[in-house]
PDB file of C-alpha atoms in Angstrom:
ATOM      1  CA  UNK A 270     209.326 129.029 158.481  1.00  0.00           C
ATOM      2  CA  UNK A 271     206.561 129.250 155.817  1.00  0.00           C
ATOM      3  CA  UNK A 272     205.919 126.211 153.443  1.00  0.00           C
ATOM      4  CA  UNK A 273     206.644 128.549 150.459  1.00  0.00           C
ATOM      5  CA  UNK A 274     209.964 129.515 151.878  1.00  0.00           C
ATOM      6  CA  UNK A 275     210.792 125.797 152.700  1.00  0.00           C
ATOM      7  CA  UNK A 276     209.919 124.680 149.198  1.00  0.00           C
ATOM      8  CA  UNK A 277     211.908 127.662 147.677  1.00  0.00           C
ATOM      9  CA  UNK A 278     214.981 126.490 149.730  1.00  0.00           C
ATOM     10  CA  UNK A 279     214.533 122.786 148.615  1.00  0.00           C
ATOM     11  CA  UNK A 280     214.392 123.749 144.909  1.00  0.00           C
ATOM     12  CA  UNK A 281     217.409 126.205 145.255  1.00  0.00           C
ATOM     13  CA  UNK A 282     219.396 123.281 147.019  1.00  0.00           C
ATOM     14  CA  UNK A 283     218.360 120.844 144.274  1.00  0.00           C
ATOM     15  CA  UNK A 284     219.765 123.247 141.624  1.00  0.00           C
ATOM     16  CA  UNK A 285     223.001 123.794 143.539  1.00  0.00           C
ATOM     17  CA  UNK A 286     223.593 119.942 143.744  1.00  0.00           C
ATOM     18  CA  UNK A 287     222.726 119.526 140.124  1.00  0.00           C
ATOM     19  CA  UNK A 288     224.975 122.392 139.066  1.00  0.00           C
ATOM     20  CA  UNK A 289     227.904 120.912 141.197  1.00  0.00           C
ATOM     21  CA  UNK A 290     227.271 117.381 139.740  1.00  0.00           C
ATOM     22  CA  UNK A 291     226.337 115.967 143.188  1.00  0.00           C
ATOM     23  CA  UNK A 292     223.645 113.212 143.513  1.00  0.00           C
ATOM     24  CA  UNK A 293     220.405 113.649 145.324  1.00  0.00           C
ATOM     25  CA  UNK A 294     220.690 112.430 149.027  1.00  0.00           C
ATOM     26  CA  UNK A 295     219.082 109.074 149.445  1.00  0.00           C
ATOM     27  CA  UNK A 296     215.761 109.060 151.202  1.00  0.00           C
ATOM     28  CA  UNK A 297     215.800 107.236 154.456  1.00  0.00           C
ATOM     29  CA  UNK A 298     214.164 103.691 154.454  1.00  0.00           C
ATOM     30  CA  UNK A 299     211.362 104.181 156.867  1.00  0.00           C
ATOM     31  CA  UNK A 300     210.819 100.455 156.988  1.00  0.00           C
ATOM     32  CA  UNK A 301     213.879 100.186 159.029  1.00  0.00           C
ATOM     33  CA  UNK A 302     212.750 102.313 161.970  1.00  0.00           C
ATOM     34  CA  UNK A 303     210.137  99.840 163.222  1.00  0.00           C
ATOM     35  CA  UNK A 304     211.573  98.126 166.429  1.00  0.00           C
ATOM     36  CA  UNK A 305     210.979  94.503 167.241  1.00  0.00           C
ATOM     37  CA  UNK A 306     208.393  92.916 169.421  1.00  0.00           C
ATOM     38  CA  UNK A 307     204.587  93.090 169.190  1.00  0.00           C
ATOM     39  CA  UNK A 308     204.439  96.912 168.890  1.00  0.00           C
ATOM     40  CA  UNK A 309     207.301  96.744 166.361  1.00  0.00           C
ATOM     41  CA  UNK A 310     205.468  94.182 164.290  1.00  0.00           C
ATOM     42  CA  UNK A 311     202.449  96.472 164.213  1.00  0.00           C
ATOM     43  CA  UNK A 312     204.463  99.442 163.297  1.00  0.00           C
ATOM     44  CA  UNK A 313     206.246  97.514 160.482  1.00  0.00           C
ATOM     45  CA  UNK A 314     202.840  96.412 159.310  1.00  0.00           C
ATOM     46  CA  UNK A 315     201.614  99.997 158.910  1.00  0.00           C
ATOM     47  CA  UNK A 316     204.842 101.109 157.241  1.00  0.00           C
ATOM     48  CA  UNK A 317     204.713  98.217 154.918  1.00  0.00           C
ATOM     49  CA  UNK A 318     201.217  99.058 153.987  1.00  0.00           C
ATOM     50  CA  UNK A 319     202.294 102.461 152.989  1.00  0.00           C
ATOM     51  CA  UNK A 320     205.431 101.342 151.104  1.00  0.00           C
ATOM     52  CA  UNK A 321     203.592  98.520 149.254  1.00  0.00           C
ATOM     53  CA  UNK A 322     200.900 100.841 148.192  1.00  0.00           C
ATOM     54  CA  UNK A 323     203.511 103.281 146.590  1.00  0.00           C
ATOM     55  CA  UNK A 324     205.258 100.516 144.907  1.00  0.00           C
ATOM     56  CA  UNK A 325     202.249  98.845 143.409  1.00  0.00           C
ATOM     57  CA  UNK A 326     201.037 102.295 142.168  1.00  0.00           C
ATOM     58  CA  UNK A 327     204.364 102.746 140.424  1.00  0.00           C
ATOM     59  CA  UNK A 328     204.223  99.310 138.899  1.00  0.00           C
ATOM     60  CA  UNK A 329     200.728  99.930 137.588  1.00  0.00           C
ATOM     61  CA  UNK A 330     201.966 103.023 135.801  1.00  0.00           C
ATOM     62  CA  UNK A 331     204.615 101.048 133.757  1.00  0.00           C
ATOM     63  CA  UNK A 332     203.592  99.630 130.445  1.00  0.00           C
ATOM     64  CA  UNK A 333     206.628  97.824 129.350  1.00  0.00           C
ATOM     65  CA  UNK A 334     206.674  94.183 130.561  1.00  0.00           C
ATOM     66  CA  UNK A 335     210.475  94.228 130.512  1.00  0.00           C
ATOM     67  CA  UNK A 336     210.654  97.343 132.665  1.00  0.00           C
ATOM     68  CA  UNK A 337     208.035  95.983 135.074  1.00  0.00           C
ATOM     69  CA  UNK A 338     210.187  92.895 135.393  1.00  0.00           C
ATOM     70  CA  UNK A 339     213.227  95.024 136.201  1.00  0.00           C
ATOM     71  CA  UNK A 340     211.231  96.890 138.675  1.00  0.00           C
ATOM     72  CA  UNK A 341     209.869  93.595 140.288  1.00  0.00           C
ATOM     73  CA  UNK A 342     213.493  92.397 140.725  1.00  0.00           C
ATOM     74  CA  UNK A 343     214.380  95.682 142.750  1.00  0.00           C
ATOM     75  CA  UNK A 344     211.194  94.962 144.793  1.00  0.00           C
ATOM     76  CA  UNK A 345     212.395  91.412 145.544  1.00  0.00           C
ATOM     77  CA  UNK A 346     215.622  92.628 146.790  1.00  0.00           C
ATOM     78  CA  UNK A 347     214.058  95.658 148.737  1.00  0.00           C
ATOM     79  CA  UNK A 348     211.544  93.505 150.548  1.00  0.00           C
ATOM     80  CA  UNK A 349     213.529  90.214 151.185  1.00  0.00           C
ATOM     81  CA  UNK A 350     214.538  91.055 154.728  1.00  0.00           C
ATOM     82  CA  UNK A 351     211.068  92.302 155.631  1.00  0.00           C
ATOM     83  CA  UNK A 352     209.583  88.977 154.220  1.00  0.00           C
ATOM     84  CA  UNK A 353     211.982  86.987 156.392  1.00  0.00           C
ATOM     85  CA  UNK A 354     211.151  89.203 159.477  1.00  0.00           C
ATOM     86  CA  UNK A 355     207.448  88.514 158.821  1.00  0.00           C
ATOM     87  CA  UNK A 356     208.050  84.801 158.538  1.00  0.00           C
ATOM     88  CA  UNK A 357     210.107  84.608 161.673  1.00  0.00           C
ATOM     89  CA  UNK A 358     207.516  86.570 163.592  1.00  0.00           C
ATOM     90  CA  UNK A 359     204.605  84.447 162.193  1.00  0.00           C
ATOM     91  CA  UNK A 360     203.045  87.621 161.135  1.00  0.00           C
ATOM     92  CA  UNK A 361     200.584  87.666 158.260  1.00  0.00           C
ATOM     93  CA  UNK A 362     200.857  90.633 155.727  1.00  0.00           C
ATOM     94  CA  UNK A 363     199.827  91.191 152.096  1.00  0.00           C
ATOM     95  CA  UNK A 364     203.374  91.612 151.282  1.00  0.00           C
ATOM     96  CA  UNK A 365     203.961  87.784 151.643  1.00  0.00           C
ATOM     97  CA  UNK A 366     201.582  87.041 148.883  1.00  0.00           C
ATOM     98  CA  UNK A 367     203.016  89.898 146.606  1.00  0.00           C
ATOM     99  CA  UNK A 368     206.525  88.651 147.187  1.00  0.00           C
ATOM    100  CA  UNK A 369     205.458  85.149 145.838  1.00  0.00           C
ATOM    101  CA  UNK A 370     204.095  86.689 142.784  1.00  0.00           C
ATOM    102  CA  UNK A 371     207.210  88.850 142.138  1.00  0.00           C
ATOM    103  CA  UNK A 372     209.540  85.698 142.496  1.00  0.00           C
ATOM    104  CA  UNK A 373     207.603  83.877 139.739  1.00  0.00           C
ATOM    105  CA  UNK A 374     207.213  86.930 137.585  1.00  0.00           C
ATOM    106  CA  UNK A 375     211.012  87.398 137.613  1.00  0.00           C
ATOM    107  CA  UNK A 376     211.749  83.819 136.991  1.00  0.00           C
ATOM    108  CA  UNK A 377     213.543  83.278 140.258  1.00  0.00           C
ATOM    109  CA  UNK A 378     212.067  79.635 140.401  1.00  0.00           C
ATOM    110  CA  UNK A 379     214.500  78.198 142.921  1.00  0.00           C
ATOM    111  CA  UNK A 380     213.486  80.764 145.505  1.00  0.00           C
ATOM    112  CA  UNK A 381     209.858  80.781 144.134  1.00  0.00           C
ATOM    113  CA  UNK A 382     209.168  77.160 144.635  1.00  0.00           C
ATOM    114  CA  UNK A 383     210.730  76.715 147.899  1.00  0.00           C
ATOM    115  CA  UNK A 384     208.840  79.988 149.192  1.00  0.00           C
ATOM    116  CA  UNK A 385     205.604  78.826 147.645  1.00  0.00           C
ATOM    117  CA  UNK A 386     205.638  75.484 149.652  1.00  0.00           C
ATOM    118  CA  UNK A 387     206.236  77.545 152.902  1.00  0.00           C
ATOM    119  CA  UNK A 388     203.270  79.842 151.931  1.00  0.00           C
ATOM    120  CA  UNK A 389     200.947  76.905 151.480  1.00  0.00           C
ATOM    121  CA  UNK A 390     202.120  75.330 154.783  1.00  0.00           C
ATOM    122  CA  UNK A 391     201.768  78.757 156.531  1.00  0.00           C
ATOM    123  CA  UNK A 392     198.348  79.610 155.129  1.00  0.00           C
ATOM    124  CA  UNK A 393     199.568  82.696 153.273  1.00  0.00           C
ATOM    125  CA  UNK A 394     197.036  83.917 150.714  1.00  0.00           C
ATOM    126  CA  UNK A 395     197.490  85.747 147.432  1.00  0.00           C
ATOM    127  CA  UNK A 396     196.406  89.304 147.136  1.00  0.00           C
ATOM    128  CA  UNK A 397     192.586  89.581 146.697  1.00  0.00           C
ATOM    129  CA  UNK A 398     192.978  90.632 142.925  1.00  0.00           C
ATOM    130  CA  UNK A 399     194.104  87.270 142.070  1.00  0.00           C
ATOM    131  CA  UNK A 400     191.042  85.483 143.055  1.00  0.00           C
ATOM    132  CA  UNK A 401     192.964  82.019 143.400  1.00  0.00           C
ATOM    133  CA  UNK A 402     194.570  79.957 145.865  1.00  0.00           C
ATOM    134  CA  UNK A 403     198.284  79.730 146.015  1.00  0.00           C
ATOM    135  CA  UNK A 404     198.258  76.319 145.106  1.00  0.00           C
ATOM    136  CA  UNK A 405     196.450  77.022 141.842  1.00  0.00           C
ATOM    137  CA  UNK A 406     198.606  80.049 141.124  1.00  0.00           C
ATOM    138  CA  UNK A 407     201.764  77.971 141.654  1.00  0.00           C
ATOM    139  CA  UNK A 408     200.447  75.178 139.511  1.00  0.00           C
ATOM    140  CA  UNK A 409     199.643  77.406 136.783  1.00  0.00           C
ATOM    141  CA  UNK A 410     202.879  79.193 136.757  1.00  0.00           C
ATOM    142  CA  UNK A 411     204.926  76.121 136.726  1.00  0.00           C
ATOM    143  CA  UNK A 412     202.797  74.473 133.978  1.00  0.00           C
ATOM    144  CA  UNK A 413     203.301  77.545 131.819  1.00  0.00           C
ATOM    145  CA  UNK A 414     206.939  77.602 132.354  1.00  0.00           C
ATOM    146  CA  UNK A 415     207.339  73.852 131.861  1.00  0.00           C
ATOM    147  CA  UNK A 416     205.425  73.899 128.563  1.00  0.00           C
ATOM    148  CA  UNK A 417     207.712  76.488 127.082  1.00  0.00           C
ATOM    149  CA  UNK A 418     210.942  74.770 128.434  1.00  0.00           C
ATOM    150  CA  UNK A 419     209.633  71.371 127.065  1.00  0.00           C
ATOM    151  CA  UNK A 420     208.934  72.843 123.616  1.00  0.00           C
ATOM    152  CA  UNK A 421     212.325  74.519 123.597  1.00  0.00           C
ATOM    153  CA  UNK A 422     213.975  71.096 124.241  1.00  0.00           C
ATOM    154  CA  UNK A 423     214.987  72.067 127.748  1.00  0.00           C
ATOM    155  CA  UNK A 424     214.668  70.099 130.977  1.00  0.00           C
ATOM    156  CA  UNK A 425     211.751  71.033 133.194  1.00  0.00           C
ATOM    157  CA  UNK A 426     213.488  69.475 136.345  1.00  0.00           C
ATOM    158  CA  UNK A 427     213.839  69.807 139.168  1.00  0.00           C
ATOM    159  CA  UNK A 428     211.058  72.443 139.516  1.00  0.00           C
ATOM    160  CA  UNK A 429     208.268  70.623 137.616  1.00  0.00           C
ATOM    161  CA  UNK A 430     208.779  67.383 139.612  1.00  0.00           C
ATOM    162  CA  UNK A 431     208.764  69.121 142.993  1.00  0.00           C
ATOM    163  CA  UNK A 432     205.555  70.803 142.212  1.00  0.00           C
ATOM    164  CA  UNK A 433     203.948  67.702 140.549  1.00  0.00           C
ATOM    165  CA  UNK A 434     204.848  65.561 143.784  1.00  0.00           C
ATOM    166  CA  UNK A 435     202.981  67.968 145.807  1.00  0.00           C
ATOM    167  CA  UNK A 436     200.059  68.614 143.400  1.00  0.00           C
ATOM    168  CA  UNK A 437     199.609  64.852 143.002  1.00  0.00           C
ATOM    169  CA  UNK A 438     200.105  63.896 146.471  1.00  0.00           C
ATOM    170  CA  UNK A 439     203.031  61.845 146.013  1.00  0.00           C
ATOM    171  CA  UNK A 440     204.847  63.479 149.056  1.00  0.00           C
ATOM    172  CA  UNK A 441     201.949  64.948 150.995  1.00  0.00           C
ATOM    173  CA  UNK A 442     198.184  65.639 150.925  1.00  0.00           C
ATOM    174  CA  UNK A 443     197.378  66.365 147.332  1.00  0.00           C
ATOM    175  CA  UNK A 444     196.611  69.955 146.280  1.00  0.00           C
ATOM    176  CA  UNK A 445     192.792  70.811 145.562  1.00  0.00           C
ATOM    177  CA  UNK A 446     193.216  71.852 142.008  1.00  0.00           C
ATOM    178  CA  UNK A 447     190.643  72.014 139.131  1.00  0.00           C
ATOM    179  CA  UNK A 448     190.378  68.911 137.016  1.00  0.00           C
ATOM    180  CA  UNK A 449     191.710  70.832 133.986  1.00  0.00           C
ATOM    181  CA  UNK A 450     194.951  71.883 135.683  1.00  0.00           C
ATOM    182  CA  UNK A 451     195.603  68.345 137.144  1.00  0.00           C
ATOM    183  CA  UNK A 452     194.995  67.040 133.617  1.00  0.00           C
ATOM    184  CA  UNK A 453     197.643  69.410 132.330  1.00  0.00           C
ATOM    185  CA  UNK A 454     200.030  68.093 135.066  1.00  0.00           C
ATOM    186  CA  UNK A 455     199.621  64.540 133.897  1.00  0.00           C
ATOM    187  CA  UNK A 456     199.993  65.431 130.272  1.00  0.00           C
ATOM    188  CA  UNK A 457     203.309  67.239 130.972  1.00  0.00           C
ATOM    189  CA  UNK A 458     204.458  64.305 133.192  1.00  0.00           C
ATOM    190  CA  UNK A 459     203.461  61.947 130.386  1.00  0.00           C
ATOM    191  CA  UNK A 460     205.445  63.800 127.893  1.00  0.00           C
ATOM    192  CA  UNK A 461     208.514  63.965 130.237  1.00  0.00           C
ATOM    193  CA  UNK A 462     208.437  60.261 130.670  1.00  0.00           C
ATOM    194  CA  UNK A 463     207.969  59.675 126.920  1.00  0.00           C
ATOM    195  CA  UNK A 464     211.044  61.951 126.203  1.00  0.00           C
ATOM    196  CA  UNK A 465     213.013  59.783 128.622  1.00  0.00           C
ATOM    197  CA  UNK A 466     211.817  56.768 126.824  1.00  0.00           C
ATOM    198  CA  UNK A 467     209.904  55.375 129.773  1.00  0.00           C
ATOM    199  CA  UNK A 468     207.021  54.507 127.528  1.00  0.00           C
ATOM    200  CA  UNK A 469     205.003  52.265 129.922  1.00  0.00           C
ATOM    201  CA  UNK A 470     205.070  54.577 132.593  1.00  0.00           C
ATOM    202  CA  UNK A 471     204.115  57.410 130.115  1.00  0.00           C
ATOM    203  CA  UNK A 472     200.975  55.397 128.958  1.00  0.00           C
ATOM    204  CA  UNK A 473     199.743  55.196 132.636  1.00  0.00           C
ATOM    205  CA  UNK A 474     200.123  58.934 133.120  1.00  0.00           C
ATOM    206  CA  UNK A 475     198.660  59.942 129.720  1.00  0.00           C
ATOM    207  CA  UNK A 476     195.609  57.697 130.182  1.00  0.00           C
ATOM    208  CA  UNK A 477     194.909  59.552 133.570  1.00  0.00           C
ATOM    209  CA  UNK A 478     195.370  62.936 131.604  1.00  0.00           C
ATOM    210  CA  UNK A 479     193.012  61.653 128.887  1.00  0.00           C
ATOM    211  CA  UNK A 480     190.474  60.777 131.436  1.00  0.00           C
ATOM    212  CA  UNK A 481     190.483  64.294 132.794  1.00  0.00           C
ATOM    213  CA  UNK A 482     190.017  65.742 129.430  1.00  0.00           C
ATOM    214  CA  UNK A 483     193.670  66.570 128.232  1.00  0.00           C
ATOM    215  CA  UNK A 484     194.152  66.407 124.472  1.00  0.00           C
ATOM    216  CA  UNK A 485     196.812  63.609 124.564  1.00  0.00           C
ATOM    217  CA  UNK A 486     195.445  60.933 122.066  1.00  0.00           C
ATOM    218  CA  UNK A 487     198.314  61.229 119.596  1.00  0.00           C
ATOM    219  CA  UNK A 488     201.006  60.955 122.270  1.00  0.00           C
ATOM    220  CA  UNK A 489     199.381  58.186 124.086  1.00  0.00           C
ATOM    221  CA  UNK A 490     198.824  56.175 121.012  1.00  0.00           C
ATOM    222  CA  UNK A 491     202.660  56.599 120.046  1.00  0.00           C
ATOM    223  CA  UNK A 492     203.654  55.648 123.642  1.00  0.00           C
ATOM    224  CA  UNK A 493     201.427  52.585 123.619  1.00  0.00           C
ATOM    225  CA  UNK A 494     203.174  51.369 120.329  1.00  0.00           C
ATOM    226  CA  UNK A 495     206.560  51.966 121.787  1.00  0.00           C
ATOM    227  CA  UNK A 496     205.709  50.295 125.037  1.00  0.00           C
ATOM    228  CA  UNK A 497     204.427  47.286 123.206  1.00  0.00           C
ATOM    229  CA  UNK A 498     207.677  47.141 120.972  1.00  0.00           C
ATOM    230  CA  UNK A 499     209.798  47.402 124.015  1.00  0.00           C
ATOM    231  CA  UNK A 500     208.079  44.457 125.674  1.00  0.00           C
ATOM    232  CA  UNK A 501     208.258  42.334 122.640  1.00  0.00           C
TER     233      UNK A 501
END
């Protein structure tokens, strides 16, 4: 059968379905055809390369941030099972980094923070275009979110505390972050303590933030006064 005839039949079938009000048949998910095992993982990797390339191209063509967020939510659902398969098989793939980005972009912080800690432990890297470590990406994302939540008068916990404890080394080896990022963490932690009326602790943290270049002089002075008042 010629390509032209095949195309004509396809168009004719589409018109007949449209006329009858029938939906287009779903395209098979080619990712699901890859078997398990070493060869299966290699096949899955190749299929993921192709699927990811197409989805990233589609995302790039969307200008609306809201629309992009909606598409990223569908991608999180689409690839969740494949991410779990890669994790279970200890297979590294670019999808793992993109999945982390999408979780933060869509505000899925509960999953994002948990998954981010696994990525750091497993040595997963972000896609090359980000030119940042996972630690710095996560720190920046949480700080941006925490600033907005704090300004709106909402709690930044438990997500801020979880990331802060890892970044500061409270529970593990401290993350290697630029000083300006660490300063922002101490600033936010100091503000959190001050809001909770733990002024003495806030002073210690804000002094650390100040030493790293954070603009906290006003907040620090206020906490010092309140801490002195509490002691007296």
